[in-house]
Tab-separated table of C-alpha atoms and ligand atoms in Angstrom:
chain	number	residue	atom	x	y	z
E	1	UNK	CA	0.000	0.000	0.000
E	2	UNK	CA	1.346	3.423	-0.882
E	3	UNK	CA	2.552	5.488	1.907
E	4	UNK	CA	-0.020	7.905	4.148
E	5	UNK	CA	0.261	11.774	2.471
E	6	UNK	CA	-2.609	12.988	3.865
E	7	UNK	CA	-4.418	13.263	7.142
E	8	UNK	CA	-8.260	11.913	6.539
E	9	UNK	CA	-10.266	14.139	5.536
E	10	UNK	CA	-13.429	12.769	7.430
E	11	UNK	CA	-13.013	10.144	10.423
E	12	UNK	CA	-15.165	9.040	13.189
E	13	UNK	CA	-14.171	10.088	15.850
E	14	UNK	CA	-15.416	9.608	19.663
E	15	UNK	CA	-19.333	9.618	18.522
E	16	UNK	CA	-18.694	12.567	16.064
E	17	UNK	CA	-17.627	12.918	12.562
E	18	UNK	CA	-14.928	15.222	12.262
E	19	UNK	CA	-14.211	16.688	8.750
E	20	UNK	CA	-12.093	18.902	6.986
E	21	UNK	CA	-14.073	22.020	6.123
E	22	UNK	CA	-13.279	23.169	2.472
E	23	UNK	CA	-14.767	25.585	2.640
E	24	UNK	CA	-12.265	27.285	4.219
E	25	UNK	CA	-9.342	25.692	2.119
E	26	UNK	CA	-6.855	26.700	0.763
E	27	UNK	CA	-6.847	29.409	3.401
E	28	UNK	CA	-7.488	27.825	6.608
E	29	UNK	CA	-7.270	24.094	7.025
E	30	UNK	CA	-10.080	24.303	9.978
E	31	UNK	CA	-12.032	20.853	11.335
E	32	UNK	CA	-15.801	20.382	11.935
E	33	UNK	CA	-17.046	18.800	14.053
E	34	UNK	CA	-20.789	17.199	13.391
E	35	UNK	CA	-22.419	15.889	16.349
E	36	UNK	CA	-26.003	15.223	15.204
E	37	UNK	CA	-27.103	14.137	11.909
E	38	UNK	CA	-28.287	17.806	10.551
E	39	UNK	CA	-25.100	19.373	10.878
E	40	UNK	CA	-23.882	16.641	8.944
E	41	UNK	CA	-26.501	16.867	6.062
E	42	UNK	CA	-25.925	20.683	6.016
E	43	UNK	CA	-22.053	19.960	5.709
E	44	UNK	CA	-22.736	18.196	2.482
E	45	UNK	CA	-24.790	20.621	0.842
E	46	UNK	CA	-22.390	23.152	1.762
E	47	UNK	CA	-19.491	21.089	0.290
E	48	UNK	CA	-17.601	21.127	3.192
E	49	UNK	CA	-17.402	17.270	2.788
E	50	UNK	CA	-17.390	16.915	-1.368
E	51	UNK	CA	-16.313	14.645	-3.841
E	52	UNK	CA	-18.558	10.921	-4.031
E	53	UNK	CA	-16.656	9.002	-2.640
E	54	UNK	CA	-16.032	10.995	0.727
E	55	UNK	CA	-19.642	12.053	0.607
E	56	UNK	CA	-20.269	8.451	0.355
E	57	UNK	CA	-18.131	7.641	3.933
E	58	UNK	CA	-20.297	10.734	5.257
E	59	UNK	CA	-23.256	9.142	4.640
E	60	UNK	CA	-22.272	5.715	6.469
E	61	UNK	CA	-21.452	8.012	9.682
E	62	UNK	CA	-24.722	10.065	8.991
E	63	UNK	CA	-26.273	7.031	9.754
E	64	UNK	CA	-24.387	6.440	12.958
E	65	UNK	CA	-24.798	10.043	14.431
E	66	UNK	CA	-28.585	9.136	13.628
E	67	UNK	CA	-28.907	6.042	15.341
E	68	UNK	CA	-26.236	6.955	18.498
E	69	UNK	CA	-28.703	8.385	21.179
E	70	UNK	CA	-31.708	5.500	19.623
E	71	UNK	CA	-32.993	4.094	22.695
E	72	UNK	CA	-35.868	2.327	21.582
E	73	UNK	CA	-36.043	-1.541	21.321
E	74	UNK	CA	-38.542	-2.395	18.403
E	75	UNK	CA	-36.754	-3.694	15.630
E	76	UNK	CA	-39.607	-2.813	13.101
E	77	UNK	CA	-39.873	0.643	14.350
E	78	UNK	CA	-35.762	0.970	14.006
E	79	UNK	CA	-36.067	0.009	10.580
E	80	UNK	CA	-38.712	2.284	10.046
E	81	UNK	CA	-36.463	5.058	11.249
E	82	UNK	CA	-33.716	3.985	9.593
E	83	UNK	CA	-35.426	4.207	6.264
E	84	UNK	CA	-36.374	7.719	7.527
E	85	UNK	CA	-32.927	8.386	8.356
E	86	UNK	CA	-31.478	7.666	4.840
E	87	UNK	CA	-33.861	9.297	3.299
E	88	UNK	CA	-33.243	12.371	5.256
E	89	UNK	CA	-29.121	12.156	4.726
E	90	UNK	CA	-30.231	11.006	0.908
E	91	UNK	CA	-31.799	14.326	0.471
E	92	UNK	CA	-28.439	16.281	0.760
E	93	UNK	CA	-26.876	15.797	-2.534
E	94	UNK	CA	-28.581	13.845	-5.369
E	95	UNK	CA	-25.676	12.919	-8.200
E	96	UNK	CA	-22.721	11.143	-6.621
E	97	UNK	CA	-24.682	7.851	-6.465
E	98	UNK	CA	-21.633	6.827	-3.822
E	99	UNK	CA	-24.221	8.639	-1.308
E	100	UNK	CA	-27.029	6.274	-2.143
E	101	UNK	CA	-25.252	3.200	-2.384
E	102	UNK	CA	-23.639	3.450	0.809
E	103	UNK	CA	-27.510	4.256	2.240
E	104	UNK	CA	-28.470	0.924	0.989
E	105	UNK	CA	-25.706	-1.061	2.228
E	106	UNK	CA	-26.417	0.460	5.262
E	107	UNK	CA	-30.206	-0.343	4.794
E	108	UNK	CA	-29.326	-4.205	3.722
E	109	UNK	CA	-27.416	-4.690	7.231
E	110	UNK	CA	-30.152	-3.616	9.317
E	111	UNK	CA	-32.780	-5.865	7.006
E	112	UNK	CA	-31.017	-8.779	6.905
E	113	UNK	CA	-30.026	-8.418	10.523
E	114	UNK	CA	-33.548	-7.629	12.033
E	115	UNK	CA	-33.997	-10.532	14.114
E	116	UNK	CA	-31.481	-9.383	16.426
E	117	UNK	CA	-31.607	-6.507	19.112
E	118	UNK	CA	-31.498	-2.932	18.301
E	119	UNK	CA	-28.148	-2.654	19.846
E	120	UNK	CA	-26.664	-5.480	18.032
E	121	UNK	CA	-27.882	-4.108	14.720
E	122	UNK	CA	-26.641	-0.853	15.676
E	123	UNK	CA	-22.935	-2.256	16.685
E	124	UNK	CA	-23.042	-4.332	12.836
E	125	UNK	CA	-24.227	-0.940	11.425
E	126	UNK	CA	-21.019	1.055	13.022
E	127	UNK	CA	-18.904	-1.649	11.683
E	128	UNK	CA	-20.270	-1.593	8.175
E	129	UNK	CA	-19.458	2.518	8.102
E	130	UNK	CA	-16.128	2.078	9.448
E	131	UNK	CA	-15.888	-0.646	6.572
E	132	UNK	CA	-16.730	1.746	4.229
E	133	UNK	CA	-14.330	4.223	5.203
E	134	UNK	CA	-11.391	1.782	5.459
E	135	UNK	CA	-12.318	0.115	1.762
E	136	UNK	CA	-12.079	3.472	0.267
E	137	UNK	CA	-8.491	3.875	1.646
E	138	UNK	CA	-7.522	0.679	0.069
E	139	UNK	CA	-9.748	1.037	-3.046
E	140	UNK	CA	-8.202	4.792	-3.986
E	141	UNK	CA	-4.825	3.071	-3.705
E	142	UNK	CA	-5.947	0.047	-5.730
E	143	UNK	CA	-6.919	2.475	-8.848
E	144	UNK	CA	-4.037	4.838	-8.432
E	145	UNK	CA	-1.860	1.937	-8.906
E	146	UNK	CA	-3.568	0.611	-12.082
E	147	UNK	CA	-3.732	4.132	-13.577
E	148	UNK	CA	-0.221	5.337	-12.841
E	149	UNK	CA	0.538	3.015	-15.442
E	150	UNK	CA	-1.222	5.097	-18.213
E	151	UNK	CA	1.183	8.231	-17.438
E	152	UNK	CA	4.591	8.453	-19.523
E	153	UNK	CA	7.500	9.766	-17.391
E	154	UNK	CA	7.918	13.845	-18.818
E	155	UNK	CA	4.493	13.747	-19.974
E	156	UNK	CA	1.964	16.445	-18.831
E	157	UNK	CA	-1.712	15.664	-17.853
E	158	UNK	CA	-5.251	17.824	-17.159
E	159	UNK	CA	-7.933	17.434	-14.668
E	160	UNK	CA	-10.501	19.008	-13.714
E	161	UNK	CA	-12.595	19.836	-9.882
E	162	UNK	CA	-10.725	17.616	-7.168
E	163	UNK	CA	-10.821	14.281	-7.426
E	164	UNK	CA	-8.097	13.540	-5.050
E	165	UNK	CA	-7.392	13.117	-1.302
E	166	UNK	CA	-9.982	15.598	0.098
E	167	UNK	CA	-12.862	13.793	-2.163
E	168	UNK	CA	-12.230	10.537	-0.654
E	169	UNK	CA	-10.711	9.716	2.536
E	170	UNK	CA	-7.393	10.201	2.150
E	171	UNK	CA	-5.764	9.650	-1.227
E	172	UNK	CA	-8.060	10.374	-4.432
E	173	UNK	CA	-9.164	9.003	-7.484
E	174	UNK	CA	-7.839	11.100	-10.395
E	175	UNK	CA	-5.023	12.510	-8.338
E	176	UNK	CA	-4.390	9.288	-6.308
E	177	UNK	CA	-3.352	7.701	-10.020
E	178	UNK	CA	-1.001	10.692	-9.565
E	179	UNK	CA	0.057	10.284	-6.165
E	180	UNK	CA	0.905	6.547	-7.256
E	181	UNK	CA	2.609	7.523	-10.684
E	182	UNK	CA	4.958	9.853	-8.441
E	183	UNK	CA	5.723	6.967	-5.883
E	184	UNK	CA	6.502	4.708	-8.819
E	185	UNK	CA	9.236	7.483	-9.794
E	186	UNK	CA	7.578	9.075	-13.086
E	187	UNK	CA	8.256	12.845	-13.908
E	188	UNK	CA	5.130	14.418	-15.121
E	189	UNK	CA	3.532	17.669	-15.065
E	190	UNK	CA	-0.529	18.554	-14.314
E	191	UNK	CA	-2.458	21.346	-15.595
E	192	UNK	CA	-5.135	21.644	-13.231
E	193	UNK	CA	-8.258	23.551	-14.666
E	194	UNK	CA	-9.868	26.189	-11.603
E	195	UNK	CA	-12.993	24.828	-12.145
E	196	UNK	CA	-16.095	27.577	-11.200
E	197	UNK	CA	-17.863	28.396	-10.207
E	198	UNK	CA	-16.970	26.927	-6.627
E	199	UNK	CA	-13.350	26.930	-7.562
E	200	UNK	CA	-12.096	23.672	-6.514
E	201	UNK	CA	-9.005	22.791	-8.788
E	202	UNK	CA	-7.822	26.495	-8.002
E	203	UNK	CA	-8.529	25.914	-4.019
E	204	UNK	CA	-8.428	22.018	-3.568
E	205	UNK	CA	-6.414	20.524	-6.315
E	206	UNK	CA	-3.842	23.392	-6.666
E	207	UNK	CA	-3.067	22.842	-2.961
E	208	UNK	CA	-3.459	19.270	-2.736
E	209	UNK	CA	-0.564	18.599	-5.598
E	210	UNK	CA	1.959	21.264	-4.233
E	211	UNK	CA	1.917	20.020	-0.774
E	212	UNK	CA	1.969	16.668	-2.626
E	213	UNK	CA	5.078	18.125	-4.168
E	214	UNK	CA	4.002	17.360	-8.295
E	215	UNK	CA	4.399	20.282	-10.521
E	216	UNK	CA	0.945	21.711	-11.526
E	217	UNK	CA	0.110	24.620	-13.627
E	218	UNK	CA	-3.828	26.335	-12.199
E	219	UNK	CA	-5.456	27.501	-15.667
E	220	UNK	CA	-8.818	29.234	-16.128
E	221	UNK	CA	-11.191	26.577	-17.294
E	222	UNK	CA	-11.487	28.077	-20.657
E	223	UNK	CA	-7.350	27.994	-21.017
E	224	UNK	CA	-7.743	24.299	-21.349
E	225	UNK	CA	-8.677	24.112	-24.946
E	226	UNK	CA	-5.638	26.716	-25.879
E	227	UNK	CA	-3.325	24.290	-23.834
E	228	UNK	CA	-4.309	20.848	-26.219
E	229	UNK	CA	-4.088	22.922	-29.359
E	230	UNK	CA	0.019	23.996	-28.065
E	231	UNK	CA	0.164	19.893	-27.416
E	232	UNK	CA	0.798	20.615	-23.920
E	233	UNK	CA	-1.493	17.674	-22.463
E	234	UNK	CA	-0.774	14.186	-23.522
E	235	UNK	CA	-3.673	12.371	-21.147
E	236	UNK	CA	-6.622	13.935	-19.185
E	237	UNK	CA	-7.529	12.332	-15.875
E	238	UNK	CA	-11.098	12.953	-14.227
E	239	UNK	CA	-13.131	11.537	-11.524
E	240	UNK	CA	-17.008	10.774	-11.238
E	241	UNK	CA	-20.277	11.138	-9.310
E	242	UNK	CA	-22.209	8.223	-11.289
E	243	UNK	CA	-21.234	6.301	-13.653
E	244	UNK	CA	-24.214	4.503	-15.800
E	245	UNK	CA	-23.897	0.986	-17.177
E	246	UNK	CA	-23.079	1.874	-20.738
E	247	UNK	CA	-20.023	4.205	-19.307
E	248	UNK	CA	-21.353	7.817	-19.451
E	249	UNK	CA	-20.139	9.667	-16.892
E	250	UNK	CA	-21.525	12.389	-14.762
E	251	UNK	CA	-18.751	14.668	-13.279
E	252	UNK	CA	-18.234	18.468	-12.100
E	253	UNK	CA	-19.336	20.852	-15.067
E	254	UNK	CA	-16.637	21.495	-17.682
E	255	UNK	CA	-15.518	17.617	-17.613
E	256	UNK	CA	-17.383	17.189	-21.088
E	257	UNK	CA	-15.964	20.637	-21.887
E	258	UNK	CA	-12.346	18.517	-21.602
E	259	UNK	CA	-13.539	14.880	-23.344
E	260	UNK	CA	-14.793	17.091	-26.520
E	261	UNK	CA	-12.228	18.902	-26.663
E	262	UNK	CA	-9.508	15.640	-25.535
E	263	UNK	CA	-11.659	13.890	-28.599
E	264	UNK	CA	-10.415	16.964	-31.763
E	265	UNK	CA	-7.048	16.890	-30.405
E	266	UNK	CA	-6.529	13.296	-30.080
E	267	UNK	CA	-5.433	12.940	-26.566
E	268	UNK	CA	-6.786	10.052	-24.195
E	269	UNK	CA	-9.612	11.268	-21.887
E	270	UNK	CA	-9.775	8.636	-18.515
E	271	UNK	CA	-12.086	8.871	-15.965
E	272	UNK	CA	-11.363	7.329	-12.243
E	273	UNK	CA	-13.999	5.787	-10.259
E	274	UNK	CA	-14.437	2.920	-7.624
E	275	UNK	CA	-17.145	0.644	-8.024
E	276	UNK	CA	-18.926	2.423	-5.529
E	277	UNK	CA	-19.440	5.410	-8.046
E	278	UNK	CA	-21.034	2.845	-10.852
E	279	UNK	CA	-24.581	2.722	-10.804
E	280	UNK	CA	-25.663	-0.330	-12.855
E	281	UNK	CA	-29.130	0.134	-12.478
E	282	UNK	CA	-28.803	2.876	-14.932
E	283	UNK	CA	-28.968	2.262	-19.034
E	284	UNK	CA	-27.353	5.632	-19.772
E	285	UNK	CA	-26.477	8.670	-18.492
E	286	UNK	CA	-29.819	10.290	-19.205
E	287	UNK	CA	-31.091	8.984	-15.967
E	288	UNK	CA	-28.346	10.838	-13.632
E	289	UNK	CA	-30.039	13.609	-12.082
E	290	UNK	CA	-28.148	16.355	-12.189
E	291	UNK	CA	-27.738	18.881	-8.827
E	292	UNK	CA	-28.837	22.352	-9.743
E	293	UNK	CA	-27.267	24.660	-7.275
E	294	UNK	CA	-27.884	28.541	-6.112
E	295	UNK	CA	-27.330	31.345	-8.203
E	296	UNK	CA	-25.291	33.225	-5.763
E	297	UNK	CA	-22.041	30.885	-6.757
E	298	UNK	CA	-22.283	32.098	-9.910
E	299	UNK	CA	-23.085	35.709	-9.684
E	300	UNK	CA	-20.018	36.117	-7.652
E	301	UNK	CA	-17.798	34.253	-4.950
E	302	UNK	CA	-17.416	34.084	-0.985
E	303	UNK	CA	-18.641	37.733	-0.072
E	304	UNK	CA	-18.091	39.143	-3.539
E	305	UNK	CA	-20.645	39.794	-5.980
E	306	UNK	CA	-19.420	39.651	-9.395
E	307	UNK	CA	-22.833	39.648	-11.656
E	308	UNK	CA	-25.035	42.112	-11.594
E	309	UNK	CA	-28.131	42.130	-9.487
E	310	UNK	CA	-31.069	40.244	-10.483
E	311	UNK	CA	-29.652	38.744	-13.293
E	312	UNK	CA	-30.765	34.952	-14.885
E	313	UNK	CA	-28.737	32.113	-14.128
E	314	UNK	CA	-28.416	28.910	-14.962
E	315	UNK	CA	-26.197	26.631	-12.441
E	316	UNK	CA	-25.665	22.861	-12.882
E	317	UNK	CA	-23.311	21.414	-10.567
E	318	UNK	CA	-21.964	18.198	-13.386
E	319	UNK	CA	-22.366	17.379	-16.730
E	320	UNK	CA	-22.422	13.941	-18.193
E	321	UNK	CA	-19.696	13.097	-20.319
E	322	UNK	CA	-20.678	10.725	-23.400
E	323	UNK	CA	-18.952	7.126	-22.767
E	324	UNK	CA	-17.584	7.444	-26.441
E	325	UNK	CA	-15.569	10.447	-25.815
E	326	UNK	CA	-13.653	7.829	-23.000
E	327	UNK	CA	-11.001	5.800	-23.642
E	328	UNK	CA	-10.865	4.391	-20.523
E	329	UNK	CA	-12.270	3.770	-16.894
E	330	UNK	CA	-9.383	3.555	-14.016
E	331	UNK	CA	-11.201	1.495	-11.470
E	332	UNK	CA	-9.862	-1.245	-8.136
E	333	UNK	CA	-10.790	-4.027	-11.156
E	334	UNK	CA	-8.365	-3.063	-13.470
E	335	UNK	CA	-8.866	-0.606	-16.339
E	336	UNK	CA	-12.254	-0.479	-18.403
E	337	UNK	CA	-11.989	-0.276	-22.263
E	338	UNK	CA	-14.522	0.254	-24.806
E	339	UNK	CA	-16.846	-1.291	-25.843
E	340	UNK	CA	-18.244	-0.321	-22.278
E	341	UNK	CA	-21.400	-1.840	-21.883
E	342	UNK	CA	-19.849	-5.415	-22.007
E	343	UNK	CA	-16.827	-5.080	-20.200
E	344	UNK	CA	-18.031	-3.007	-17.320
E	345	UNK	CA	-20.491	-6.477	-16.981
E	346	UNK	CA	-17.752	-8.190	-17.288
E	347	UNK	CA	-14.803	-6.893	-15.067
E	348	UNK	CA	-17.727	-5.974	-12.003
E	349	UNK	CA	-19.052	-10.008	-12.743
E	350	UNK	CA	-18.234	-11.083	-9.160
E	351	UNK	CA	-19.290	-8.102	-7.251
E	352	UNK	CA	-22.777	-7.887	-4.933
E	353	UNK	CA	-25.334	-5.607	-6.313
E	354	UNK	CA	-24.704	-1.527	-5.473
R	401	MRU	O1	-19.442	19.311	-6.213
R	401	MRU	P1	-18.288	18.437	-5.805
R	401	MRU	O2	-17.087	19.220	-5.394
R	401	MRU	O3	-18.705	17.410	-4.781
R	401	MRU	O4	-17.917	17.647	-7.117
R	401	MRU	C1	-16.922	16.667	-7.048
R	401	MRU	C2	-16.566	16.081	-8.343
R	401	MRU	O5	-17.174	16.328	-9.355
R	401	MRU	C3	-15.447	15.085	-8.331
R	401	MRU	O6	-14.697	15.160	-9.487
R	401	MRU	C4	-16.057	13.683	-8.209
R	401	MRU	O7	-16.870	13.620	-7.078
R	401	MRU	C5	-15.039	12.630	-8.138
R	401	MRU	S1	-14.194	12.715	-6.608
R	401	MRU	C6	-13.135	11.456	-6.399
């Protein structure tokens, strides 16, 4: 396993979750600390806990900081509540599918465990969050090795938003294939786009790669397109929120912005996602909802109003990226390759149902 870089960015800790708030980043690297299940749910809509997979692990302890002070002892009624409960920490987010599937593993423990007391169910339930946190720590490492072997020593790369150790637990998707590429002794270069409106290549990925110590480059997002036609990116490496069974991929706006424009320049587009972020129950990527979010983030940012008053706007949080501008999908399996539809069946054969 490749060595700790960073500190989690979301643990359990003494009957609390205690999270990074990035919010604050890159300015001030401050902890929150949610004791009750709303504080949590308002941390993910906030973003202070972002990226699926660590929204996923939030969801797990949701549970737990819903169920802590349950003193009741009918099973039925627990389940009842439980079903409230995820439906309550479900409402926070809806397009990293990591959120939901973690809410029905959580679901399937208590069900297939309700003959026993409510405190037994609630110790398996704290077990199967912690297990969620620690497979995400060895899953992240699992795809970083697979996809460091996709970057060329000198080359330079793209991504886009932060896919990396503050969107999981502690090492990242897109970045962790980084993180491993640079243990493994390549050279490479990363042009990380800024990604608004919330900004976080510029605040997240920007700070996550120096401290990492890899040389990145922060471009506006619409730099990127200038950069491919100077063939200064050989590969473009991108997370997801949901990926559908025929490959389309949902990830923060501008990621289809990159594929099209990875697809007229000829440069390999990858995305990197556990199998926690596939949602197989999906044809295509018509059926990810996407998160609409306030006006205010793009009118202007923190305290500064940029737009004028009043004025339209139109704020998606991700776009869907078409699975045939990817050429391939960086997951703990081994590497997807078109066509996608069969070998995404194929390489997730053995695995339960998300
Ligand atoms: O709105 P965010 O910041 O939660 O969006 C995050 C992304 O789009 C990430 O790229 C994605 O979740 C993959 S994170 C490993």
């Amino acid at each position: 396993m490749t060595k700790q870089l960073f500190h989690p960015t979301i643990c359990w800790q003494n009957g609390a979750v205690k999270l990074i708030d990035q919010t604050e980043l890159p300015l001030k690297t401050k902890y929150l600390y949610c004791r009750d299940v709303k504080t949590l749910w308002h941390a993910i809509k906030r973003l202070s806990v972002r990226g699926a997979p660590a929204i996923g692990v939030a969801a797990g302890f949701g549970v737990l900081l819903g169920i802590k002070d349950y003193k009741g002892k009918d099973n039925k009624k627990f389940l009842k509540d439980l079903r409230k409960l995820c439906d309550y920490i479900g409402s926070s987010r809806p397009t990293a599918v990591n959120l939901f599937n973690v809410l029905d593993r959580m679901e399937r423990v208590a069900e297939q465990n309700s003959h026993l007391s409510v405190d037994q169910i609630k110790k398996l339930l704290k077990a199967e969050a912690l297990a969620v946190y620690e497979e995400d720590r060895r899953v992240c490492r699992r795809m970083g090795d697979y996809g460091s072997r996709l970057i060329k020593n000198k080359q330079s790369i793209m991504t886009i938003c932060n896919a990396g150790a503050l969107a999981t637990v502690d090492y990242g998707t897109a970045l962790g294939v980084m993180y491993s590429a640079k243990t493994a002794g390549k050279k490479f270069h990363v042009y990380a786009c800024e990604t608004r409106p919330l900004l976080q290549g510029a605040r997240l990925t920007a700070w996550e790669l120096k401290r990492a110590k890899i040389d990145v480059t922060l471009i506006c997002d619409n730099m990127a397109a200038t950069v491919m036609k100077q063939g200064k990116v050989q590969a473009i490496f991108t997370g997801a929120d949901r990926v559908a069974a025929n490959g389309d991929s949902a990830n923060k706006i501008g990621t289809y912005n990159l594929a099209v424009l990875a697809k007229y320049h000829k440069i390999p587009f990858y995305i990197v996602a556990p199998y926690s972020t596939f949602d197989l129950k999906i044809k295509s990527g018509k059926e990810i909802p996407i998160e609409e979010r306030k006006p205010d983030e793009v009118a202007g940012f923190r305290t500064i109003r940029t737009a004028p008053k009043g004025i339209k706007v139109f704020n998606p949080a991700f776009d869907v990226t078409d699975h045939s501008l990817i050429s391939g999908i960086v997951t703990e399996a081994g590497i997807i390759r078109p066509p996608f539809k069969t070998n995404i069946k194929k390489i997730f054969k053995c695995y339960g149902s998300t």
